[in-house]
DNA sequence: GTCTATATTCCGATAGAC
DNA sequence: GTCTATCGGAATATAGAC
């Protein structure tokens, strides 16, 4: 795959995760990469294409992470911590997550982007619910609700915390994310 | 205060909570209200003014709600339920909340809008943390973390759940919000 | 693959009449 | 207060040369 294409994908994701989908333009990308507007359109004919491709890339990244954790036989705590670490890293880089960046704009997105985003959220929630269920069965997690509800609460907390952190400016993210984990201890 | 001004404020808020700040235009407002572009600019010279005014209105609304609950001597559970009910209503109306709508776009907002939004988030979190603390002291709430952490987890869950609900299309919001409350039961 | 050049549309905003 | 008319600018997108 083309290097320029990859750079556009990466920068596009960064822009969406810092400014938002409806706030960034192809000019932002071309000027930053030192190329012209038309070159960006060569790889991604429309902004919709770019948006959808970015979500698809993230789906793939998530799938690879899950496969990787399974092959390395991560236990339930290690897997959950891996998810939380993604958010700690995002916070350190002053970025929101892909889901939290696209979600508020969902109504304004292309149909295919909406579809992929939905797929991504369902994928994460299903994986998380199963993980919580397994962990509870093995006695390493403790929680009262259904695994599906708990997965939704945990994921929501992670998504919105990055948004609130950006608003508040300062937030002790480490101890906040730790409290989410502590909450599951038996 | 002018009726038109109030209508613009109300519709502006709805547009922000459905499409997002950077996706709606003054045309959306003028066409819907049957007035002209210039009329909207008469009340709110710039989009920044409108954005800031909408946040300020919501701050005022929140303050009035808190005062009202105090004068009616709501107990801790009633107050928490009142907050949750706002989110249940938002979900029913297929809207996000003001905080969740502005937050992802924070970087692109006018400085005064950013300031007001920060004020609003701090206000809600402080109120919620104090409420949780009081409730725990009185033995009606039970949770392990600090009240500040718990307030952040609960508020984040509410904010992001509206965003995820919009992405997923269908979500049992009643039982979800109930699980947030159940989690606090002694 | 990247460029120049341009088409089109829309947006935020303002001047000035009524 | 609301209108008509319009400006300047920016954004998405395309045609065609190199």
PDB file of N, CA and C in Angstrom, chain A residues 83-140:
ATOM      1  N   UNK A  83      -7.198  -2.914  27.320  1.00  0.00           N
ATOM      2  CA  UNK A  83      -8.185  -1.955  26.815  1.00  0.00           C
ATOM      3  C   UNK A  83      -8.021  -0.599  27.498  1.00  0.00           C
ATOM      4  N   UNK A  84      -7.888  -0.662  28.816  1.00  0.00           N
ATOM      5  CA  UNK A  84      -7.753   0.583  29.577  1.00  0.00           C
ATOM      6  C   UNK A  84      -6.491   1.339  29.179  1.00  0.00           C
ATOM      7  N   UNK A  85      -5.432   0.576  28.884  1.00  0.00           N
ATOM      8  CA  UNK A  85      -4.167   1.211  28.496  1.00  0.00           C
ATOM      9  C   UNK A  85      -4.301   2.017  27.211  1.00  0.00           C
ATOM     10  N   UNK A  86      -5.149   1.551  26.312  1.00  0.00           N
ATOM     11  CA  UNK A  86      -5.396   2.312  25.076  1.00  0.00           C
ATOM     12  C   UNK A  86      -5.932   3.691  25.417  1.00  0.00           C
ATOM     13  N   UNK A  87      -6.802   3.734  26.416  1.00  0.00           N
ATOM     14  CA  UNK A  87      -7.413   5.015  26.794  1.00  0.00           C
ATOM     15  C   UNK A  87      -6.453   5.903  27.572  1.00  0.00           C
ATOM     16  N   UNK A  88      -5.606   5.274  28.374  1.00  0.00           N
ATOM     17  CA  UNK A  88      -4.586   6.055  29.084  1.00  0.00           C
ATOM     18  C   UNK A  88      -3.645   6.703  28.067  1.00  0.00           C
ATOM     19  N   UNK A  89      -3.298   5.939  27.053  1.00  0.00           N
ATOM     20  CA  UNK A  89      -2.420   6.464  26.003  1.00  0.00           C
ATOM     21  C   UNK A  89      -3.108   7.606  25.240  1.00  0.00           C
ATOM     22  N   UNK A  90      -4.367   7.411  24.909  1.00  0.00           N
ATOM     23  CA  UNK A  90      -5.121   8.462  24.212  1.00  0.00           C
ATOM     24  C   UNK A  90      -5.133   9.744  25.027  1.00  0.00           C
ATOM     25  N   UNK A  91      -5.362   9.583  26.327  1.00  0.00           N
ATOM     26  CA  UNK A  91      -5.405  10.752  27.198  1.00  0.00           C
ATOM     27  C   UNK A  91      -4.056  11.457  27.230  1.00  0.00           C
ATOM     28  N   UNK A  92      -2.989  10.683  27.275  1.00  0.00           N
ATOM     29  CA  UNK A  92      -1.645  11.246  27.304  1.00  0.00           C
ATOM     30  C   UNK A  92      -1.376  12.040  26.024  1.00  0.00           C
ATOM     31  N   UNK A  93      -1.917  11.535  24.916  1.00  0.00           N
ATOM     32  CA  UNK A  93      -1.716  12.191  23.606  1.00  0.00           C
ATOM     33  C   UNK A  93      -2.772  13.259  23.321  1.00  0.00           C
ATOM     34  N   UNK A  94      -3.600  13.525  24.313  1.00  0.00           N
ATOM     35  CA  UNK A  94      -4.660  14.521  24.172  1.00  0.00           C
ATOM     36  C   UNK A  94      -5.586  14.246  22.990  1.00  0.00           C
ATOM     37  N   UNK A  95      -5.911  12.982  22.827  1.00  0.00           N
ATOM     38  CA  UNK A  95      -6.848  12.602  21.769  1.00  0.00           C
ATOM     39  C   UNK A  95      -8.065  11.949  22.392  1.00  0.00           C
ATOM     40  N   UNK A  96      -9.189  12.043  21.686  1.00  0.00           N
ATOM     41  CA  UNK A  96     -10.332  11.242  22.088  1.00  0.00           C
ATOM     42  C   UNK A  96     -10.218   9.902  21.372  1.00  0.00           C
ATOM     43  N   UNK A  97     -11.084   8.960  21.686  1.00  0.00           N
ATOM     44  CA  UNK A  97     -11.055   7.698  20.972  1.00  0.00           C
ATOM     45  C   UNK A  97     -11.898   7.837  19.707  1.00  0.00           C
ATOM     46  N   UNK A  98     -11.733   6.903  18.802  1.00  0.00           N
ATOM     47  CA  UNK A  98     -12.450   6.963  17.527  1.00  0.00           C
ATOM     48  C   UNK A  98     -13.965   6.929  17.737  1.00  0.00           C
ATOM     49  N   UNK A  99     -14.419   6.060  18.609  1.00  0.00           N
ATOM     50  CA  UNK A  99     -15.857   5.954  18.863  1.00  0.00           C
ATOM     51  C   UNK A  99     -16.416   7.260  19.426  1.00  0.00           C
ATOM     52  N   UNK A 100     -15.726   7.819  20.389  1.00  0.00           N
ATOM     53  CA  UNK A 100     -16.194   9.056  21.001  1.00  0.00           C
ATOM     54  C   UNK A 100     -16.085  10.263  20.085  1.00  0.00           C
ATOM     55  N   UNK A 101     -15.231  10.166  19.075  1.00  0.00           N
ATOM     56  CA  UNK A 101     -15.079  11.284  18.139  1.00  0.00           C
ATOM     57  C   UNK A 101     -16.149  11.272  17.060  1.00  0.00           C
ATOM     58  N   UNK A 102     -16.484  10.079  16.591  1.00  0.00           N
ATOM     59  CA  UNK A 102     -17.495   9.964  15.535  1.00  0.00           C
ATOM     60  C   UNK A 102     -18.927   9.992  16.066  1.00  0.00           C
ATOM     61  N   UNK A 103     -19.139   9.411  17.238  1.00  0.00           N
ATOM     62  CA  UNK A 103     -20.499   9.211  17.746  1.00  0.00           C
ATOM     63  C   UNK A 103     -21.374  10.464  17.782  1.00  0.00           C
ATOM     64  N   UNK A 104     -20.885  11.579  18.310  1.00  0.00           N
ATOM     65  CA  UNK A 104     -21.766  12.754  18.381  1.00  0.00           C
ATOM     66  C   UNK A 104     -22.171  13.260  17.003  1.00  0.00           C
ATOM     67  N   UNK A 105     -21.358  12.947  15.988  1.00  0.00           N
ATOM     68  CA  UNK A 105     -21.635  13.422  14.629  1.00  0.00           C
ATOM     69  C   UNK A 105     -22.364  12.370  13.799  1.00  0.00           C
ATOM     70  N   UNK A 106     -22.767  11.307  14.422  1.00  0.00           N
ATOM     71  CA  UNK A 106     -23.302  10.143  13.695  1.00  0.00           C
ATOM     72  C   UNK A 106     -24.346  10.508  12.643  1.00  0.00           C
ATOM     73  N   UNK A 107     -25.222  11.436  12.983  1.00  0.00           N
ATOM     74  CA  UNK A 107     -26.300  11.826  12.064  1.00  0.00           C
ATOM     75  C   UNK A 107     -25.776  12.447  10.775  1.00  0.00           C
ATOM     76  N   UNK A 108     -24.606  13.037  10.829  1.00  0.00           N
ATOM     77  CA  UNK A 108     -24.064  13.744   9.668  1.00  0.00           C
ATOM     78  C   UNK A 108     -23.118  12.869   8.849  1.00  0.00           C
ATOM     79  N   UNK A 109     -22.958  11.617   9.262  1.00  0.00           N
ATOM     80  CA  UNK A 109     -22.009  10.742   8.574  1.00  0.00           C
ATOM     81  C   UNK A 109     -22.659  10.007   7.410  1.00  0.00           C
ATOM     82  N   UNK A 110     -21.812   9.600   6.479  1.00  0.00           N
ATOM     83  CA  UNK A 110     -22.252   8.779   5.378  1.00  0.00           C
ATOM     84  C   UNK A 110     -22.796   7.449   5.926  1.00  0.00           C
ATOM     85  N   UNK A 111     -23.731   6.884   5.192  1.00  0.00           N
ATOM     86  CA  UNK A 111     -24.376   5.650   5.654  1.00  0.00           C
ATOM     87  C   UNK A 111     -23.368   4.527   5.924  1.00  0.00           C
ATOM     88  N   UNK A 112     -22.389   4.404   5.051  1.00  0.00           N
ATOM     89  CA  UNK A 112     -21.410   3.327   5.224  1.00  0.00           C
ATOM     90  C   UNK A 112     -20.539   3.573   6.457  1.00  0.00           C
ATOM     91  N   UNK A 113     -20.249   4.833   6.739  1.00  0.00           N
ATOM     92  CA  UNK A 113     -19.466   5.150   7.941  1.00  0.00           C
ATOM     93  C   UNK A 113     -20.283   4.830   9.189  1.00  0.00           C
ATOM     94  N   UNK A 114     -21.552   5.165   9.145  1.00  0.00           N
ATOM     95  CA  UNK A 114     -22.439   4.839  10.269  1.00  0.00           C
ATOM     96  C   UNK A 114     -22.459   3.339  10.522  1.00  0.00           C
ATOM     97  N   UNK A 115     -22.559   2.587   9.441  1.00  0.00           N
ATOM     98  CA  UNK A 115     -22.638   1.136   9.538  1.00  0.00           C
ATOM     99  C   UNK A 115     -21.371   0.547  10.161  1.00  0.00           C
ATOM    100  N   UNK A 116     -20.228   1.039   9.702  1.00  0.00           N
ATOM    101  CA  UNK A 116     -18.959   0.536  10.227  1.00  0.00           C
ATOM    102  C   UNK A 116     -18.777   0.918  11.696  1.00  0.00           C
ATOM    103  N   UNK A 117     -19.210   2.128  12.026  1.00  0.00           N
ATOM    104  CA  UNK A 117     -19.069   2.574  13.411  1.00  0.00           C
ATOM    105  C   UNK A 117     -19.933   1.713  14.339  1.00  0.00           C
ATOM    106  N   UNK A 118     -21.125   1.416  13.871  1.00  0.00           N
ATOM    107  CA  UNK A 118     -22.009   0.554  14.650  1.00  0.00           C
ATOM    108  C   UNK A 118     -21.375  -0.815  14.847  1.00  0.00           C
ATOM    109  N   UNK A 119     -20.802  -1.326  13.764  1.00  0.00           N
ATOM    110  CA  UNK A 119     -20.131  -2.625  13.815  1.00  0.00           C
ATOM    111  C   UNK A 119     -19.000  -2.600  14.845  1.00  0.00           C
ATOM    112  N   UNK A 120     -18.256  -1.505  14.845  1.00  0.00           N
ATOM    113  CA  UNK A 120     -17.123  -1.376  15.767  1.00  0.00           C
ATOM    114  C   UNK A 120     -17.586  -1.365  17.221  1.00  0.00           C
ATOM    115  N   UNK A 121     -18.619  -0.587  17.504  1.00  0.00           N
ATOM    116  CA  UNK A 121     -19.127  -0.508  18.872  1.00  0.00           C
ATOM    117  C   UNK A 121     -19.677  -1.862  19.327  1.00  0.00           C
ATOM    118  N   UNK A 122     -20.440  -2.516  18.457  1.00  0.00           N
ATOM    119  CA  UNK A 122     -20.993  -3.836  18.801  1.00  0.00           C
ATOM    120  C   UNK A 122     -19.881  -4.835  19.080  1.00  0.00           C
ATOM    121  N   UNK A 123     -18.850  -4.757  18.258  1.00  0.00           N
ATOM    122  CA  UNK A 123     -17.722  -5.665  18.405  1.00  0.00           C
ATOM    123  C   UNK A 123     -17.040  -5.506  19.758  1.00  0.00           C
ATOM    124  N   UNK A 124     -16.788  -4.262  20.138  1.00  0.00           N
ATOM    125  CA  UNK A 124     -16.111  -3.984  21.411  1.00  0.00           C
ATOM    126  C   UNK A 124     -16.997  -4.399  22.588  1.00  0.00           C
ATOM    127  N   UNK A 125     -18.274  -4.034  22.520  1.00  0.00           N
ATOM    128  CA  UNK A 125     -19.183  -4.362  23.625  1.00  0.00           C
ATOM    129  C   UNK A 125     -19.351  -5.871  23.788  1.00  0.00           C
ATOM    130  N   UNK A 126     -19.464  -6.579  22.677  1.00  0.00           N
ATOM    131  CA  UNK A 126     -19.600  -8.042  22.762  1.00  0.00           C
ATOM    132  C   UNK A 126     -18.358  -8.681  23.362  1.00  0.00           C
ATOM    133  N   UNK A 127     -17.220  -8.222  22.898  1.00  0.00           N
ATOM    134  CA  UNK A 127     -15.959  -8.755  23.411  1.00  0.00           C
ATOM    135  C   UNK A 127     -15.838  -8.480  24.910  1.00  0.00           C
ATOM    136  N   UNK A 128     -16.163  -7.258  25.295  1.00  0.00           N
ATOM    137  CA  UNK A 128     -16.040  -6.859  26.703  1.00  0.00           C
ATOM    138  C   UNK A 128     -17.026  -7.625  27.592  1.00  0.00           C
ATOM    139  N   UNK A 129     -18.244  -7.789  27.108  1.00  0.00           N
ATOM    140  CA  UNK A 129     -19.248  -8.525  27.889  1.00  0.00           C
ATOM    141  C   UNK A 129     -18.815  -9.973  28.105  1.00  0.00           C
ATOM    142  N   UNK A 130     -18.306 -10.579  27.054  1.00  0.00           N
ATOM    143  CA  UNK A 130     -17.843 -11.971  27.173  1.00  0.00           C
ATOM    144  C   UNK A 130     -16.677 -12.080  28.135  1.00  0.00           C
ATOM    145  N   UNK A 131     -15.784 -11.105  28.039  1.00  0.00           N
ATOM    146  CA  UNK A 131     -14.611 -11.080  28.918  1.00  0.00           C
ATOM    147  C   UNK A 131     -15.042 -10.971  30.377  1.00  0.00           C
ATOM    148  N   UNK A 132     -15.996 -10.083  30.645  1.00  0.00           N
ATOM    149  CA  UNK A 132     -16.493  -9.885  32.010  1.00  0.00           C
ATOM    150  C   UNK A 132     -17.183 -11.151  32.519  1.00  0.00           C
ATOM    151  N   UNK A 133     -17.950 -11.762  31.660  1.00  0.00           N
ATOM    152  CA  UNK A 133     -18.669 -12.995  32.009  1.00  0.00           C
ATOM    153  C   UNK A 133     -17.685 -14.106  32.386  1.00  0.00           C
ATOM    154  N   UNK A 134     -16.699 -14.301  31.538  1.00  0.00           N
ATOM    155  CA  UNK A 134     -15.692 -15.336  31.790  1.00  0.00           C
ATOM    156  C   UNK A 134     -14.961 -15.071  33.099  1.00  0.00           C
ATOM    157  N   UNK A 135     -14.591 -13.795  33.290  1.00  0.00           N
ATOM    158  CA  UNK A 135     -13.860 -13.429  34.495  1.00  0.00           C
ATOM    159  C   UNK A 135     -14.683 -13.652  35.753  1.00  0.00           C
ATOM    160  N   UNK A 136     -15.962 -13.366  35.643  1.00  0.00           N
ATOM    161  CA  UNK A 136     -16.825 -13.578  36.809  1.00  0.00           C
ATOM    162  C   UNK A 136     -16.983 -15.068  37.093  1.00  0.00           C
ATOM    163  N   UNK A 137     -17.134 -15.864  36.039  1.00  0.00           N
ATOM    164  CA  UNK A 137     -17.249 -17.316  36.200  1.00  0.00           C
ATOM    165  C   UNK A 137     -16.009 -17.891  36.879  1.00  0.00           C
ATOM    166  N   UNK A 138     -14.871 -17.323  36.525  1.00  0.00           N
ATOM    167  CA  UNK A 138     -13.619 -17.828  37.100  1.00  0.00           C
ATOM    168  C   UNK A 138     -13.331 -17.186  38.459  1.00  0.00           C
ATOM    169  N   UNK A 139     -14.190 -16.255  38.876  1.00  0.00           N
ATOM    170  CA  UNK A 139     -14.037 -15.661  40.196  1.00  0.00           C
ATOM    171  C   UNK A 139     -13.002 -14.568  40.306  1.00  0.00           C
ATOM    172  N   UNK A 140     -12.528 -14.050  39.166  1.00  0.00           N
ATOM    173  CA  UNK A 140     -11.539 -12.963  39.234  1.00  0.00           C
ATOM    174  C   UNK A 140     -12.175 -11.577  39.127  1.00  0.00           C
TER     175      UNK A 140
END
